[in-house]
Coordinates of C-alpha atoms in Angstrom, one line a residue:
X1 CA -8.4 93.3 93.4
X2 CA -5.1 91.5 92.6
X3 CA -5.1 91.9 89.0
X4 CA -2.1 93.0 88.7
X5 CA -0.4 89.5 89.8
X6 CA -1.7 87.7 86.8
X7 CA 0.0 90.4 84.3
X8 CA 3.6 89.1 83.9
X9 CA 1.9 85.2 82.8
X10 CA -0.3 86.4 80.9
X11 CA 2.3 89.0 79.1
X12 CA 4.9 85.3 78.9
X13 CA 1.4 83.8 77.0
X14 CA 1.1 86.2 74.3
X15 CA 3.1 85.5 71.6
X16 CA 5.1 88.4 70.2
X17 CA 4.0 90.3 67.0
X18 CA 5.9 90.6 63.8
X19 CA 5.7 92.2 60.6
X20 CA 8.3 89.9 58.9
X21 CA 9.2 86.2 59.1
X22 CA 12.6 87.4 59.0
X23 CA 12.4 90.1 61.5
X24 CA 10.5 87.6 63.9
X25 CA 13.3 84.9 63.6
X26 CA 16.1 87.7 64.4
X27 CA 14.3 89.0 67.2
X28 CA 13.1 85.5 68.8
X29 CA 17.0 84.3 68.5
X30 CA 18.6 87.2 70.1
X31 CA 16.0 87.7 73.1
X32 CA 14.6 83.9 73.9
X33 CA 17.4 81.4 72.3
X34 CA 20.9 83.3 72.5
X35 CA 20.7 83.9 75.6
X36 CA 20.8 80.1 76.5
X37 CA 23.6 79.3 74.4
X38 CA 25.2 82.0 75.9
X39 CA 24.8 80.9 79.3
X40 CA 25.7 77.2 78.2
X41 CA 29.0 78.0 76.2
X42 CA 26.8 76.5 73.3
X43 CA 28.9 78.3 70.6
X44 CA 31.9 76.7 72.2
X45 CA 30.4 72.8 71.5
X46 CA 27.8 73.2 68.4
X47 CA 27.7 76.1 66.0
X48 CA 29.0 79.7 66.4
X49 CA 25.7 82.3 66.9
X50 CA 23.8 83.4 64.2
X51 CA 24.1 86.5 62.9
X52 CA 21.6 89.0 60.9
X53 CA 22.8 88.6 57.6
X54 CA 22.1 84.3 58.3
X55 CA 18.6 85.6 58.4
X56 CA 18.2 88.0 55.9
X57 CA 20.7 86.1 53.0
X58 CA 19.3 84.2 49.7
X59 CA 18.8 80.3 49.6
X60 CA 22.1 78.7 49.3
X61 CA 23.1 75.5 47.3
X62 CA 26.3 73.7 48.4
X63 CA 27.6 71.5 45.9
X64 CA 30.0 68.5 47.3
X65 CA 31.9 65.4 45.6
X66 CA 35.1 64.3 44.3
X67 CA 37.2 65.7 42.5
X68 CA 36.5 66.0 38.5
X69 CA 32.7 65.0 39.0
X70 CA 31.6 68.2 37.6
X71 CA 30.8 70.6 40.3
X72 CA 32.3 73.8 38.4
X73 CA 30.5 72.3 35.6
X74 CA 27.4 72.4 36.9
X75 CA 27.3 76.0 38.2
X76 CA 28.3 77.0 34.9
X77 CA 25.3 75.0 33.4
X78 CA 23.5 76.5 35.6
X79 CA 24.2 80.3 35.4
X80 CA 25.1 80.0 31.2
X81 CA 28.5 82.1 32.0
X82 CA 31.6 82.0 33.5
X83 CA 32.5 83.3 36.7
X84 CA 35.3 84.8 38.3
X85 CA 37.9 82.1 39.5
X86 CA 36.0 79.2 38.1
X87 CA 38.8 76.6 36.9
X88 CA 37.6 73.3 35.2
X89 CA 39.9 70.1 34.7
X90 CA 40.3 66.6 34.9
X91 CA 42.3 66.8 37.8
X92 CA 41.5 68.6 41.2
X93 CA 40.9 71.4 40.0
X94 CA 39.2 74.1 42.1
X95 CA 41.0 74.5 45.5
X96 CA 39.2 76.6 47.4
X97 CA 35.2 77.2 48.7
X98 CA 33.9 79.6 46.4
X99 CA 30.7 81.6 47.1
X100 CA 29.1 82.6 43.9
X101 CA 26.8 85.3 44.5
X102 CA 25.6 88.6 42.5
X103 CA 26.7 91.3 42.4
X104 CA 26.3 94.7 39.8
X105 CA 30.3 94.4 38.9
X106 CA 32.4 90.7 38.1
X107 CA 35.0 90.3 41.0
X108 CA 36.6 88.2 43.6
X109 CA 36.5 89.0 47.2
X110 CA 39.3 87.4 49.2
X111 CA 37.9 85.3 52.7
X112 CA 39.5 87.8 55.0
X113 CA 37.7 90.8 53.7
X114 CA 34.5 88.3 53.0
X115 CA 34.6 87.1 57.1
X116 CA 34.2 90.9 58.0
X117 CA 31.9 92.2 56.1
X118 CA 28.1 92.3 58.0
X119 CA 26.0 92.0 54.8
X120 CA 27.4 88.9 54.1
X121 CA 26.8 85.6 56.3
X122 CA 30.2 84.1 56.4
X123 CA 31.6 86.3 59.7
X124 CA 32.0 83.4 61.6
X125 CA 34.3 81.6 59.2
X126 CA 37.5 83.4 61.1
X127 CA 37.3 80.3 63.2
X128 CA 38.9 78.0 61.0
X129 CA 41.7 80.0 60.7
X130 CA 43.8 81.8 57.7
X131 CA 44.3 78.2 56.1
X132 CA 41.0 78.4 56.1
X133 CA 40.3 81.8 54.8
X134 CA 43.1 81.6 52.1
X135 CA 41.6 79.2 50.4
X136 CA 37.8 81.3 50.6
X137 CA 36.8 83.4 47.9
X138 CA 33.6 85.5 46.4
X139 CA 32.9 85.2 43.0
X140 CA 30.4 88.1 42.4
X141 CA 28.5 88.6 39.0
X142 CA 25.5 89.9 37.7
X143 CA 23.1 87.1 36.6
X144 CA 19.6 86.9 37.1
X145 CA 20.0 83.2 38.5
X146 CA 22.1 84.6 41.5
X147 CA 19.2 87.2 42.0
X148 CA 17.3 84.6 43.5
X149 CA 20.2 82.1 45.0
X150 CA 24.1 81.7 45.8
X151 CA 25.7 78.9 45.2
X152 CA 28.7 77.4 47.0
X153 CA 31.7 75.2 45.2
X154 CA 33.7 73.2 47.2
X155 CA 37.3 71.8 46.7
X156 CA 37.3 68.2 45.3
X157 CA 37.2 65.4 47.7
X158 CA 40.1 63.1 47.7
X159 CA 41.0 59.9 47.3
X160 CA 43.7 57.4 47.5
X161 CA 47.1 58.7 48.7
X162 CA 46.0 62.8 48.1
X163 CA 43.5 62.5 51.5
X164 CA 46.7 61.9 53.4
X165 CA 47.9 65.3 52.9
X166 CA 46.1 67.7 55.2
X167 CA 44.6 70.5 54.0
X168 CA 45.6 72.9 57.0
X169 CA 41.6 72.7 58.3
X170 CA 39.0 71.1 59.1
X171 CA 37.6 70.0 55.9
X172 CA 34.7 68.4 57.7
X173 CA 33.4 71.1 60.1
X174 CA 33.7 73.7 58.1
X175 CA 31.4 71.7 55.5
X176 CA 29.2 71.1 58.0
X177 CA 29.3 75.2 59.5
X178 CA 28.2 75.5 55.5
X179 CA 25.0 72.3 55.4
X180 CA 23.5 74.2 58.4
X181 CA 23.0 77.3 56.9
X182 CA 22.4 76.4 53.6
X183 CA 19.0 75.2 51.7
X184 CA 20.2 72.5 49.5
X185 CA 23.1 70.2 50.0
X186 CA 23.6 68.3 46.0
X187 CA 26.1 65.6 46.1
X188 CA 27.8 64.8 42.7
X189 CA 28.9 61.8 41.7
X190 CA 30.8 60.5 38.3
X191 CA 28.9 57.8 36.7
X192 CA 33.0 56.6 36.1
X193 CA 34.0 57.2 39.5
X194 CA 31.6 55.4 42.2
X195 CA 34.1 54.9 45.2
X196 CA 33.8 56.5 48.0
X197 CA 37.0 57.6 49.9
X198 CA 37.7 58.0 53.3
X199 CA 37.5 62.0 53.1
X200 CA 34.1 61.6 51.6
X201 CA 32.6 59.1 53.8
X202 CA 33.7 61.6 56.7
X203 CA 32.5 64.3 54.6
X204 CA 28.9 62.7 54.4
X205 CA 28.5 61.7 57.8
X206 CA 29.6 65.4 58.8
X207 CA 26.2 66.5 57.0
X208 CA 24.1 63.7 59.6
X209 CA 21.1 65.7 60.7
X210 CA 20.6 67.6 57.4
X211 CA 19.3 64.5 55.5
X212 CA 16.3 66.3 54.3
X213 CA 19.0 69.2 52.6
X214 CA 20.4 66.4 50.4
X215 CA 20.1 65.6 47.0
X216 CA 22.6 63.0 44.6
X217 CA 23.3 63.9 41.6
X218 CA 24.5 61.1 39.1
X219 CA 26.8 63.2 36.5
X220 CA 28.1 62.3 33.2
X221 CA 25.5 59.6 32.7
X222 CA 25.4 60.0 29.2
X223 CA 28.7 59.1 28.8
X224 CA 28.0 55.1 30.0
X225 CA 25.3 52.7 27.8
X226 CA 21.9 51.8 29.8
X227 CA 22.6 48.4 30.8
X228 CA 26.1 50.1 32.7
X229 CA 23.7 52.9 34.0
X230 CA 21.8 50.7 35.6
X231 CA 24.0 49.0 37.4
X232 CA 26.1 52.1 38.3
X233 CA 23.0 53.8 39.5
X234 CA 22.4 50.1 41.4
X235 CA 25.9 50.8 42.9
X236 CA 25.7 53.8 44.3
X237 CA 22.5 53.6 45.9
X238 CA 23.9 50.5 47.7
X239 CA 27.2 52.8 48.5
X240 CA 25.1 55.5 49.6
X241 CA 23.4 53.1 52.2
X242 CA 26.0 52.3 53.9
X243 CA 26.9 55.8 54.6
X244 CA 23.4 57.7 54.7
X245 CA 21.6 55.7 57.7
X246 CA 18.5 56.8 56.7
X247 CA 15.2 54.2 56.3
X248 CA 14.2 56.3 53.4
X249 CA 15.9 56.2 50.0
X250 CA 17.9 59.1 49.1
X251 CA 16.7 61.5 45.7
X252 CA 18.9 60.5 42.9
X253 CA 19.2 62.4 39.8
X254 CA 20.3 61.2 36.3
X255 CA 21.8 63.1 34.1
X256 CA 24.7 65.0 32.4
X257 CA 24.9 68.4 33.3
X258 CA 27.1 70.3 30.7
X259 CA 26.2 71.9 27.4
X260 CA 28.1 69.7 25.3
X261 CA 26.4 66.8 23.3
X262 CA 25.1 63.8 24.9
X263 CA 28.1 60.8 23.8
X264 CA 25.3 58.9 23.9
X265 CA 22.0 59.5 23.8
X266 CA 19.7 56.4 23.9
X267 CA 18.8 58.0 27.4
X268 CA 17.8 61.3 26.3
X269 CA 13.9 61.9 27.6
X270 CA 15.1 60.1 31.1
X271 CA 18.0 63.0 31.6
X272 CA 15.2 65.9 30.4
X273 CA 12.9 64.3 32.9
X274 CA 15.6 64.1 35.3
X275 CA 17.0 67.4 34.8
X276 CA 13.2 69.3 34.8
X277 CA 12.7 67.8 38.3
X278 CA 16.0 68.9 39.6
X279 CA 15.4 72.6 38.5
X280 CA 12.0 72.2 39.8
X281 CA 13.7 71.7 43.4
X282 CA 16.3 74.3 43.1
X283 CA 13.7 76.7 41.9
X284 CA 11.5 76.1 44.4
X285 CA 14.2 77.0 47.3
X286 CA 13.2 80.9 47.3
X287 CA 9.7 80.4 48.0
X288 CA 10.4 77.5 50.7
X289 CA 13.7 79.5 52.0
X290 CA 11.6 81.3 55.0
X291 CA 10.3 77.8 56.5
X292 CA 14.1 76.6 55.9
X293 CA 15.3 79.1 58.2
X294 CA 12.5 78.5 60.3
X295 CA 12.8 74.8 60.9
X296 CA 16.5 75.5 61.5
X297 CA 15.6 77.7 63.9
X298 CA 13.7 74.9 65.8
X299 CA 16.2 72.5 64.9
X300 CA 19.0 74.8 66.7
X301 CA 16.5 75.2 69.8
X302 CA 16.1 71.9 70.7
X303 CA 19.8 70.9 70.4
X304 CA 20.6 74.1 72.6
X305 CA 17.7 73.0 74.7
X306 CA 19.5 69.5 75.8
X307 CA 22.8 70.8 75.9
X308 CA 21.7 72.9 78.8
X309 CA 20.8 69.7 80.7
X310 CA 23.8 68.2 79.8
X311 CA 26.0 70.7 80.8
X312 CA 23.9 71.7 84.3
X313 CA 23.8 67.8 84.7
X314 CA 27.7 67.7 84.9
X315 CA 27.9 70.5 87.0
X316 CA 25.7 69.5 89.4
X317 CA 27.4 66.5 90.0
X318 CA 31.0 67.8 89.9
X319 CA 32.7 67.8 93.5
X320 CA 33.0 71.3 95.0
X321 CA 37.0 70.6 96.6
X322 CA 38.2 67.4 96.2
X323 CA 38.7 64.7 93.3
X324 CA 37.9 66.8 90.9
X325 CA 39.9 65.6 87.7
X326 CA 39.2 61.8 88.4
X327 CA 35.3 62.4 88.9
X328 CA 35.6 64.6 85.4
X329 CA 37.4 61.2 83.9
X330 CA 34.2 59.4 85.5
X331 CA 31.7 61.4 84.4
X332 CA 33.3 62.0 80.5
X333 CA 33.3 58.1 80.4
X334 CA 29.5 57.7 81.8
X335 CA 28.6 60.5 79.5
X336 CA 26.1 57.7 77.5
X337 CA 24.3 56.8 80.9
X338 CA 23.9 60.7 81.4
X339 CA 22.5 60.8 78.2
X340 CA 19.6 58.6 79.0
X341 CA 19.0 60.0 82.4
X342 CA 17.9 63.4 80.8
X343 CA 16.1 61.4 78.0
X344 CA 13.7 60.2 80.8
X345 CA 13.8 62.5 83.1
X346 CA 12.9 65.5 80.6
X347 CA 11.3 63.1 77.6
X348 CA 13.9 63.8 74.9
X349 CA 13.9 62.1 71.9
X350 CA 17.5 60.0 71.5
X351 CA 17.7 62.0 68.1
X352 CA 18.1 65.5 70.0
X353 CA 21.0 64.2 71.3
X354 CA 24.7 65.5 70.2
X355 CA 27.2 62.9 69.0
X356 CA 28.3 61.1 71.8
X357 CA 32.0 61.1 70.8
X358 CA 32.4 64.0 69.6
X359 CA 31.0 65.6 73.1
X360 CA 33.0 63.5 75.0
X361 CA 36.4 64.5 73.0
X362 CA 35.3 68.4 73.6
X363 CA 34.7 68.4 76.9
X364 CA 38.2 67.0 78.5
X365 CA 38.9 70.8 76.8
X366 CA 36.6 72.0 79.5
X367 CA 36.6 72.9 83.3
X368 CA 33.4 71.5 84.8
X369 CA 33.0 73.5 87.5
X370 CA 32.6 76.6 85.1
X371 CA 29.8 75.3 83.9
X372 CA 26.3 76.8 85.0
X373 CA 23.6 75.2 86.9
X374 CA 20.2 75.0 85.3
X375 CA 18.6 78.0 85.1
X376 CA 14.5 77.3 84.6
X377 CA 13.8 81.0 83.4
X378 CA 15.9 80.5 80.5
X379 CA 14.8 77.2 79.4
X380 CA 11.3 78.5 80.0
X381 CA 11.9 81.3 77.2
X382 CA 12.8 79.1 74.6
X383 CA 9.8 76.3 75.7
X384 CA 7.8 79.9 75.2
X385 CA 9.1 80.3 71.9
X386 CA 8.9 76.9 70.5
X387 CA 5.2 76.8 71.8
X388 CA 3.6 80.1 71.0
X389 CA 5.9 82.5 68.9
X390 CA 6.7 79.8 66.4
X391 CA 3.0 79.0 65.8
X392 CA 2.1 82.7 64.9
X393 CA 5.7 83.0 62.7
X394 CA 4.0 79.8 60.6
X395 CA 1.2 81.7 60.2
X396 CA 3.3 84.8 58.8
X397 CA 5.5 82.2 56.4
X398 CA 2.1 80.9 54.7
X399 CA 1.2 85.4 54.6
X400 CA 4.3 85.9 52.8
X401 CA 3.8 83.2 50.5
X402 CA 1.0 83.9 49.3
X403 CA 1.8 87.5 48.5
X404 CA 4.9 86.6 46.5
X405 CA 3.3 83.6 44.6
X406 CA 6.0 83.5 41.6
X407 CA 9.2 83.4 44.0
X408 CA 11.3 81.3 41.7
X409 CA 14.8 81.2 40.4
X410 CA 15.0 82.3 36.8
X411 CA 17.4 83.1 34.3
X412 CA 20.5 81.2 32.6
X413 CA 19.4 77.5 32.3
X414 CA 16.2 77.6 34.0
X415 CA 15.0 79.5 31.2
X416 CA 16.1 77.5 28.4
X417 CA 13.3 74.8 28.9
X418 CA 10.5 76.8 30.0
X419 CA 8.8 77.7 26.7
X420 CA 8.9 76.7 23.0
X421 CA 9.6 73.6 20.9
X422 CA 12.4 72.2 23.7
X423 CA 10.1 73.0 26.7
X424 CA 10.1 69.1 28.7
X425 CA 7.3 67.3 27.3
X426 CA 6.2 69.8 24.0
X427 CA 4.7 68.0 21.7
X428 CA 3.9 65.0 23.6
X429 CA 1.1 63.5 25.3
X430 CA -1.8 65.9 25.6
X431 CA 0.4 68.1 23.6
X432 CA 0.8 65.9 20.3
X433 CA 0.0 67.7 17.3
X434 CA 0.3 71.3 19.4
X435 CA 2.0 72.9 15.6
X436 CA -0.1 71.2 12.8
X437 CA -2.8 72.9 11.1
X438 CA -4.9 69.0 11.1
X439 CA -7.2 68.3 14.1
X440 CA -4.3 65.5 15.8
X441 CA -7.4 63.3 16.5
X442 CA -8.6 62.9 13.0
X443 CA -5.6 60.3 12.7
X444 CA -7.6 57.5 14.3
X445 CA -10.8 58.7 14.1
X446 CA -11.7 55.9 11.7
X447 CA -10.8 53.4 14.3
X448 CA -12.8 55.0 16.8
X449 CA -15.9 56.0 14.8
X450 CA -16.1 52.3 14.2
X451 CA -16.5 52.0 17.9
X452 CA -19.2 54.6 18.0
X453 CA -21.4 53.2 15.9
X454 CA -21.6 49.9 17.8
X455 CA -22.8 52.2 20.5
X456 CA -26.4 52.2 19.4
X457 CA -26.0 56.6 18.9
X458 CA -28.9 58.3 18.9
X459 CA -29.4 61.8 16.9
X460 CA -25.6 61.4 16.5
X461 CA -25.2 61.3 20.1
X462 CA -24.0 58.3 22.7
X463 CA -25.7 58.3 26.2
X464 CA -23.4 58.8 29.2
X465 CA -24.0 54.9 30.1
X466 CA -23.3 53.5 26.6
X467 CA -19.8 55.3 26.5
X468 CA -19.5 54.1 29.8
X469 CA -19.6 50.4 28.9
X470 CA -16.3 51.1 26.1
X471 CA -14.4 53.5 28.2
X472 CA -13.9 51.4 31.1
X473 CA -12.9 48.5 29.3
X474 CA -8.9 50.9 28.8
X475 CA -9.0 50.0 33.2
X476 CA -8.2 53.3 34.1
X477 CA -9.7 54.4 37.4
X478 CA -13.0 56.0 37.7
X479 CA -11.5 59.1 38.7
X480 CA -9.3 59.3 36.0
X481 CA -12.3 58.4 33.4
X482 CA -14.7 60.8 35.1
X483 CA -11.6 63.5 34.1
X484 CA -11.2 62.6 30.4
X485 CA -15.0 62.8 30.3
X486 CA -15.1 66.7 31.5
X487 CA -13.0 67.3 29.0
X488 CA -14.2 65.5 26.2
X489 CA -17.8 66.6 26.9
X490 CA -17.3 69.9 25.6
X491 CA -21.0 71.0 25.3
X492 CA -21.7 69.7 28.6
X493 CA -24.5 67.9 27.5
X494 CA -24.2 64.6 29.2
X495 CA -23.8 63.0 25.9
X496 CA -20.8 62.5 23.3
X497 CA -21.1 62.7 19.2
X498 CA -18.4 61.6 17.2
X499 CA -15.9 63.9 17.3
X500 CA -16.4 64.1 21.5
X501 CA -16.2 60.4 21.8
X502 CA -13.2 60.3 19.5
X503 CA -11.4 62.9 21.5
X504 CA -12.4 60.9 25.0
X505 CA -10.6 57.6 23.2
X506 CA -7.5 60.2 22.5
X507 CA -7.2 61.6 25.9
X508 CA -7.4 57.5 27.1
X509 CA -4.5 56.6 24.7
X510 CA -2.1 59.4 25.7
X511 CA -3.1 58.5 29.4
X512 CA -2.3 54.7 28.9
X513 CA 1.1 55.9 27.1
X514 CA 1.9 57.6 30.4
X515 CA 1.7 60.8 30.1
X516 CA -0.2 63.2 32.9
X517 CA -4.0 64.5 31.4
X518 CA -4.2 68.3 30.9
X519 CA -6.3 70.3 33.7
X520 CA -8.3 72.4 30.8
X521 CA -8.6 70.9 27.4
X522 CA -5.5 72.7 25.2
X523 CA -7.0 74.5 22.0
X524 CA -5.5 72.1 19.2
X525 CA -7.8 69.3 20.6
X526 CA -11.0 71.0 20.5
X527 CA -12.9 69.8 17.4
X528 CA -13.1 71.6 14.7
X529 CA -17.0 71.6 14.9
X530 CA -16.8 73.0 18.6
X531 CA -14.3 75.4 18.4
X532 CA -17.3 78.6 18.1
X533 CA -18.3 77.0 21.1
X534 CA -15.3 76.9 23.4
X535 CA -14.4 80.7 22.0

């Protein structure tokens, strides 16, 4: 009789509907979560609002270290040309935050005309000021690298007596306005050059709560012996400690990223290795960049979420008339007891919490009394969100995936080691012998037939339990051995002749060398006998 009582709760329960992950996240943060921060002057304490173009933009890399550690460098590596306003030096060199990005024409588009244009996701730069923005470029340029991501160069971090001089902004928050929109934050360091200044300490701890953004970068590696490397690499991992307060050890990646020749090159397959799981990561960032933007999203919600309490909190306990600047002074000062008040009273984790500092420096900016009481419905909204829409936009990010399954950065260096002769790992392991004409297992195929025939082989064959009895005598796993039998097994007969067994032995050598066991058995190892019967 009274259906129509249960309508509104039920319409609150159903999650909204979406045909895109990234017009679901525009939609969820103008209706559910802006207006919250609105109502909470959150842009006035956090972040500024998002915009469109924040949701619709490319994966971003933001590149951050000291001066002359090879930041330029390693864009230039990276896209195999030059780009408009790229300087490169010993000393400081590049002065301002350049956003490299493509475009169908080479140019440079100065910050003020960047900080107004709605396709690009830097209008709420204006903020810091014309310092700021005089010192804020564009480098556009068509490359098919920059078809996929943008990448972000950042004035040197100083040391010694040049951090004195101010730069006219904040250095620090605008960083930070850049590590929470961006995908990957790479930190560079000089293999020469370990110390880390007072700038960059500040700089590092500006990026707290993007830990899982950040990856190190040890540059110019090649340029110090191995017994130096390891110390330097021993070094900054203990310098990075006492910065990063993290449990977990931060990624650090060896190498020298420049196309000049390796000064010395003892170290050679560890910076290939080093390098191929770096461009692994940064070509991975287009097919992840959806859930980045969605677990931003979340991130955002929750820290709007308890700076509603705080702010209601203070309000509600502000006088109406009297004393009102000394109970301000009070409740600035007890901001920390505040803090865990709300944390039991609304089961908030401590690391939801805003800097405690830092909040208690902006507010004695603010009148108290302006603030707003707390306002269920909207807190409810974003509760809603985090609960129900969230769940069916995760759903949408794994759709997406799936139906672009080869979102991946390619072009400049990225191709230069996927295929042919300096491709990581050609020739080696599995793939030993890839170019001759000679079966690569007829080497030691002596040695092993040898083995065979102690076997006890019957019609040319060994029985699964006889080859058994040698194989696990290399102590490799049974799951591992159960693999380099599949493979070596070609006929699938449950037994192995010569040439199988032979190849089984191979496949346990370049396993025991270290190298990872093909998933199907490449064509230069099938035996020449058996190669009718793999065709």
């Amino acid at each position: 009789m009274f259906s129509w009582l249960g309508t509104d709760d039920r319409r609150k329960k159903d999650p909204e509907v979406f045909q895109t992950v990234s017009e679901g996240l525009k939609k969820l943060y103008k209706t559910k979560l802006l207006p919250l921060e609105e109502h909470y002057k959150f842009h006035e304490f956090h972040s500024p609002a998002l915009e469109d173009a924040d949701f619709d933009n490319k994966p971003m890399v933001l590149l951050v270290g000291q001066y002359s550690t090879g930041k330029t460098s390693f864009i230039r590596y990276l896209l195999e040309q030059d780009f408009p306003g790229m300087r490169i030096g010993p000393e400081p060199t590049t002065d301002s935050f350049i956003a490299v990005m493509h475009g169908n024409m080479e140019g440079l588009i100065p910050g003020n005309a960047l900080v107004v244009d709605p396709k690009k996701p830097f209008r709420k730069l204006n903020a810091f000021g014309n310092a700021f923005l005089n010192r804020f470029v564009c480098a556009q340029l068509p490359n098919p690298v920059l078809e996929s991501i943008s990448v972000i160069d950042t004035p040197g971090i100083l040391s010694g007596e040049k951090q004195r001089i101010s730069r006219g902004y904040d250095f620090a928050a605008v960083l930070e306005w850049f590590a929470e929109r961006v995908d990957r934050i790479i930190l560079l360091f000089d293999a020469h050059k370990l110390d880390i200044s007072d700038e960059f300490s500040e700089v590092i701890k500006a990026l707290k709560n993007h830990e899982d953004k950040i990856r190190v970068v040890l540059n110019k590696a090649d340029q110090i012996e191995t017994q130096q490397l390891m110390r330097v690499y021993g070094a900054l991992m203990w310098s990075l400690g006492k910065i990063v307060n993290t449990p977990e050890v931060i990624r650090v990646y060896i190498g020298s990223f420049w196309s000049h020749p390796l000064l010395i090159s003892d170290n050679r397959k560890l910076f290939e290795a080093e390098e191929q799981d770096l461009f692994k990561d940064i070509q991975s960032l287009p097919r992840n960049a959806a859930l980045r933007k969605l677990n931003d999203l979340i991130k955002r919600a929750r820290l709007a979420k308890v700076h509603a309490y705080i702010i209601s909190s203070l309000k509600k306990d502000m006088p109406s008339v009297f004393g009102k600047d000394n109970k301000k002074k009070e409740l600035i000062n007890s901001l920390g007891e505040i803090y865990s008040r709300i944390e039991r009273e609304h089961q908030i984790s401590p690391g939801d919490f805003p800097n405690l500092k830092k909040m208690q420096d902006q507010l004695q900016a603010h009148d108290l009394n302006k603030f707003q009481p707390l306002k269920m419905k909207l807190l409810d909204n974003v509760d809603d969100m985090l609960a129900h829409d969230i769940a069916q936009l995760m759903v949408l990010v794994r759709q997406e995936e799936t139906q672009r399954p080869n979102q991946m950065v390619k072009g400049g260096a990225f191709e230069g080691t996927m295929n042919g002769p300096f491709g990581h790992g050609y020739g080696e392991g599995a793939g030993e012998g890839i170019d001759e004409a000679e079966w690569v297992v007829a080497r030691d195929k002596p040695m092993y037939d040898e083995i065979f025939y102690t076997l006890s082989p019957v019609n040319g064959k060994v029985t699964g339990a006889n080859a058994k009895r040698e194989m696990v005598k290399s102590k490799l796993p049974n799951t591992v051995l159960g693999k380099i039998w599949k493979l070596a097994d070609i006929d699938k007969d449950g037994m192995l002749d010569d040439e199988e067994f032979a190849l089984a032995n191979h496949l346990i050598k370049v396993k025991l060398e270290g190298h990872e066991l093909p998933s199907e058995l490449p064509a230069h190892l099938v035996p020449p006998s058996k190669r009718k019967v793999t065709e």
